[in-house]
Amino acid sequence: MDSKQFKQQLLEQLYAPYKNCTLCPLGTQGRTQVVFGEGNPDAQIIFIGEGPGAKEDQQGRPFVGRSGQLLTRTLQHLGITRETVFITNVVKCRPPNNRPPTPIESNTCKNLLLLKQIKIIRPKILCTLGSSALQSLLDQTAKITKLRGNPLQWQNITLIPTYHPAYILRNPRELPTFVQDIKTALDSLNKS
Ligand code: URA
């Protein structure tokens, strides 16, 4: 078994006990499925969003709605496909009305799943999309406007924060910044 198959197996074993998780309030607030994340289990980069929206909740896949299409197109524009990276969220269950997850919800899901996903995949780069993901990994006061685009160290992994694609859909003038930040993340893969 190669490293990719081994990591895939570990990810499946991680997910299995949580397919119907109700260990935080989001498990009983209307979500239909736990959206674990998808992509290359041996990826060198993980993109981390906030939490599933309506489309993701329906399909059981991360970033498949309008925000996801923007992320997918940006990756394609920069010469890579979704399948080569890993894409997930801080919380795996859709918050009601797409509200931001509470610190209790983020912390619970981060400790049960996200940190373990990172440990299994062992990427070189983490790219957080939006404030929720950045604050969940750093601290609740981290400011995306100040930190975006600049690589920082998180537990021996390079973390590059950028905006959430939903923010770019609302503020299209920031699209070049978003593309540049993701390019910075992908370029630092070739350097490390
Ligand atoms: N927004 C997110 O943060 N994650 C998704 O998977 C979709 C939209």
Short mmCIF file of C-alpha atoms and ligand atoms in Angstrom, two decimals:
data_model
loop_
_atom_site.label_atom_id
_atom_site.label_comp_id
_atom_site.label_asym_id
_atom_site.label_seq_id
_atom_site.Cartn_x
_atom_site.Cartn_y
_atom_site.Cartn_z
CA MET A 1 0.00 0.00 0.00
CA ASP A 2 1.43 3.41 -0.93
CA SER A 3 1.35 6.52 1.22
CA LYS A 4 -1.74 7.88 -0.55
CA GLN A 5 -3.76 4.69 -0.01
CA PHE A 6 -2.59 4.50 3.60
CA LYS A 7 -3.62 8.08 4.34
CA GLN A 8 -6.95 7.52 2.57
CA GLN A 9 -7.60 4.57 4.84
CA LEU A 10 -6.69 6.59 7.94
CA LEU A 11 -9.03 9.40 6.84
CA GLU A 12 -11.88 6.93 6.32
CA GLN A 13 -11.24 5.42 9.75
CA LEU A 14 -11.28 8.92 11.26
CA TYR A 15 -14.55 9.85 9.56
CA ALA A 16 -16.47 6.61 10.24
CA PRO A 17 -17.41 7.20 13.91
CA TYR A 18 -18.51 10.78 13.20
CA LYS A 19 -20.85 10.24 10.23
CA ASN A 20 -23.83 11.03 12.46
CA CYS A 21 -21.98 13.12 15.06
CA THR A 22 -24.07 15.06 17.57
CA LEU A 23 -21.24 16.09 19.89
CA CYS A 24 -21.78 19.81 19.27
CA PRO A 25 -25.00 21.80 18.80
CA LEU A 26 -24.68 21.75 14.98
CA GLY A 27 -25.38 18.02 14.95
CA THR A 28 -29.00 18.64 15.94
CA GLN A 29 -29.77 21.93 14.21
CA GLY A 30 -30.97 20.76 10.85
CA ARG A 31 -27.91 19.57 9.00
CA THR A 32 -28.47 16.58 6.77
CA GLN A 33 -24.91 15.23 6.64
CA VAL A 34 -21.43 15.60 8.04
CA VAL A 35 -19.24 17.06 5.28
CA PHE A 36 -15.82 15.63 6.06
CA GLY A 37 -13.79 17.10 3.19
CA GLU A 38 -12.35 15.70 0.00
CA GLY A 39 -9.37 15.61 -2.27
CA ASN A 40 -5.93 14.11 -2.32
CA PRO A 41 -5.16 12.39 1.02
CA ASP A 42 -1.47 12.99 0.29
CA ALA A 43 -1.96 16.65 -0.68
CA GLN A 44 0.77 19.19 -0.02
CA ILE A 45 -1.82 21.87 0.66
CA ILE A 46 -5.12 21.91 2.57
CA PHE A 47 -7.72 24.64 2.04
CA ILE A 48 -9.85 25.22 5.13
CA GLY A 49 -13.18 27.07 4.98
CA GLU A 50 -15.72 27.91 7.65
CA GLY A 51 -18.47 25.33 7.35
CA PRO A 52 -20.76 23.71 4.79
CA GLY A 53 -23.52 25.78 3.16
CA ALA A 54 -26.79 24.53 1.71
CA LYS A 55 -25.31 22.90 -1.43
CA GLU A 56 -22.52 21.26 0.56
CA ASP A 57 -25.04 19.93 3.08
CA GLN A 58 -27.14 18.47 0.23
CA GLN A 59 -24.23 16.91 -1.65
CA GLY A 60 -21.97 15.96 1.27
CA ARG A 61 -19.02 17.70 -0.42
CA PRO A 62 -17.15 20.86 0.58
CA PHE A 63 -17.13 24.02 -1.53
CA VAL A 64 -19.54 22.98 -4.28
CA GLY A 65 -21.83 26.06 -4.18
CA ARG A 66 -21.07 29.53 -5.54
CA SER A 67 -18.10 30.06 -3.21
CA GLY A 68 -16.78 26.65 -4.14
CA GLN A 69 -17.06 27.39 -7.84
CA LEU A 70 -14.97 30.51 -7.30
CA LEU A 71 -12.34 28.51 -5.42
CA THR A 72 -12.32 25.79 -8.09
CA ARG A 73 -11.99 28.35 -10.91
CA THR A 74 -9.18 30.16 -9.07
CA LEU A 75 -7.25 26.91 -8.68
CA GLN A 76 -7.79 26.09 -12.36
CA HIS A 77 -6.65 29.57 -13.35
CA LEU A 78 -3.45 28.94 -11.39
CA GLY A 79 -2.92 25.62 -13.14
CA ILE A 80 -4.11 23.03 -10.64
CA THR A 81 -7.26 20.99 -10.14
CA ARG A 82 -9.30 20.46 -6.97
CA GLU A 83 -8.40 16.79 -6.99
CA THR A 84 -4.72 17.50 -6.32
CA VAL A 85 -5.40 19.41 -3.07
CA PHE A 86 -7.47 18.66 0.03
CA ILE A 87 -10.47 20.86 0.83
CA THR A 88 -12.34 20.93 4.12
CA ASN A 89 -13.90 23.22 6.73
CA VAL A 90 -13.47 24.02 10.40
CA VAL A 91 -16.93 22.67 11.17
CA LYS A 92 -18.28 19.77 9.18
CA CYS A 93 -21.98 20.44 9.77
CA ARG A 94 -23.95 23.28 8.20
CA PRO A 95 -24.76 26.02 10.72
CA PRO A 96 -28.41 27.12 10.58
CA ASN A 97 -28.88 29.99 8.09
CA ASN A 98 -25.13 29.84 7.42
CA ARG A 99 -24.35 31.72 10.63
CA PRO A 100 -20.69 31.59 11.71
CA PRO A 101 -19.92 28.66 14.01
CA THR A 102 -19.64 29.49 17.71
CA PRO A 103 -16.27 29.01 19.46
CA ILE A 104 -17.65 25.86 21.14
CA GLU A 105 -18.71 24.39 17.78
CA SER A 106 -15.40 25.30 16.10
CA ASN A 107 -13.29 23.96 18.95
CA THR A 108 -15.22 20.71 19.22
CA CYS A 109 -14.98 19.95 15.53
CA LYS A 110 -11.41 21.17 15.25
CA ASN A 111 -10.28 18.81 18.00
CA LEU A 112 -12.33 15.83 16.82
CA LEU A 113 -11.64 16.09 13.10
CA LEU A 114 -9.70 19.01 11.62
CA LEU A 115 -6.50 18.65 13.67
CA LYS A 116 -6.53 14.90 13.03
CA GLN A 117 -7.05 15.42 9.28
CA ILE A 118 -4.02 17.73 9.27
CA LYS A 119 -1.97 15.16 11.19
CA ILE A 120 -2.83 12.39 8.73
CA ILE A 121 -2.33 14.41 5.54
CA ARG A 122 0.78 16.24 6.82
CA PRO A 123 0.62 19.05 4.24
CA LYS A 124 3.35 21.62 3.73
CA ILE A 125 0.86 24.45 3.52
CA LEU A 126 -2.46 25.33 5.11
CA CYS A 127 -4.53 28.00 3.39
CA THR A 128 -7.33 29.31 5.59
CA LEU A 129 -10.28 30.85 3.78
CA GLY A 130 -11.90 33.60 5.85
CA SER A 131 -11.87 34.71 9.42
CA SER A 132 -13.44 31.65 11.06
CA ALA A 133 -10.74 29.27 9.85
CA LEU A 134 -7.91 31.68 10.65
CA GLN A 135 -9.22 32.41 14.14
CA SER A 136 -9.94 28.80 14.88
CA LEU A 137 -6.30 27.85 14.18
CA LEU A 138 -4.59 30.96 15.59
CA ASP A 139 -6.75 32.75 18.11
CA GLN A 140 -10.12 34.41 18.25
CA THR A 141 -8.60 37.90 17.88
CA ALA A 142 -6.56 37.22 14.71
CA LYS A 143 -7.42 39.83 12.06
CA ILE A 144 -7.67 38.61 8.50
CA THR A 145 -7.26 42.10 7.02
CA LYS A 146 -3.89 42.34 8.77
CA LEU A 147 -2.65 38.78 8.27
CA ARG A 148 -3.90 37.80 4.81
CA GLY A 149 -1.36 36.99 2.15
CA ASN A 150 1.55 36.61 4.57
CA PRO A 151 2.95 33.18 5.37
CA LEU A 152 3.21 32.40 9.09
CA GLN A 153 4.23 29.34 11.02
CA TRP A 154 1.62 27.16 12.69
CA GLN A 155 2.91 24.00 14.36
CA ASN A 156 5.75 23.67 11.85
CA ILE A 157 3.42 24.09 8.90
CA THR A 158 3.29 27.23 6.76
CA LEU A 159 -0.11 28.88 7.11
CA ILE A 160 -1.25 31.38 4.51
CA PRO A 161 -4.50 33.13 5.36
CA THR A 162 -6.73 34.64 2.71
CA TYR A 163 -10.27 35.89 2.35
CA HIS A 164 -13.27 33.60 2.14
CA PRO A 165 -14.52 33.23 -1.45
CA ALA A 166 -18.00 34.33 -0.29
CA TYR A 167 -16.43 37.67 0.67
CA ILE A 168 -14.94 37.94 -2.83
CA LEU A 169 -18.37 37.28 -4.38
CA ARG A 170 -19.67 40.25 -2.37
CA ASN A 171 -16.54 42.37 -3.00
CA PRO A 172 -15.32 41.46 -6.50
CA ARG A 173 -12.69 44.22 -6.40
CA GLU A 174 -10.75 42.00 -3.99
CA LEU A 175 -10.59 39.12 -6.49
CA PRO A 176 -7.00 39.91 -7.61
CA THR A 177 -5.87 39.91 -3.96
CA PHE A 178 -7.54 36.55 -3.37
CA VAL A 179 -5.94 35.07 -6.51
CA GLN A 180 -2.55 36.49 -5.50
CA ASP A 181 -2.82 35.01 -1.97
CA ILE A 182 -3.62 31.57 -3.35
CA LYS A 183 -0.76 31.95 -5.82
CA THR A 184 1.54 32.79 -2.88
CA ALA A 185 0.38 29.60 -1.18
CA LEU A 186 0.95 27.45 -4.28
CA ASP A 187 4.31 29.11 -5.04
CA SER A 188 5.59 28.43 -1.55
CA LEU A 189 5.05 24.72 -2.24
CA ASN A 190 7.68 24.86 -4.94
CA LYS A 191 10.07 26.65 -2.59
CA SER A 192 9.73 24.34 0.41
N1 URA B 1 -18.33 28.00 2.57
C1 URA B 1 -17.46 27.33 3.36
O1 URA B 1 -16.85 27.91 4.24
N2 URA B 1 -17.29 26.05 3.15
C2 URA B 1 -17.91 25.39 2.20
O2 URA B 1 -17.69 24.19 2.08
C3 URA B 1 -18.81 26.10 1.38
C4 URA B 1 -19.00 27.40 1.58
#
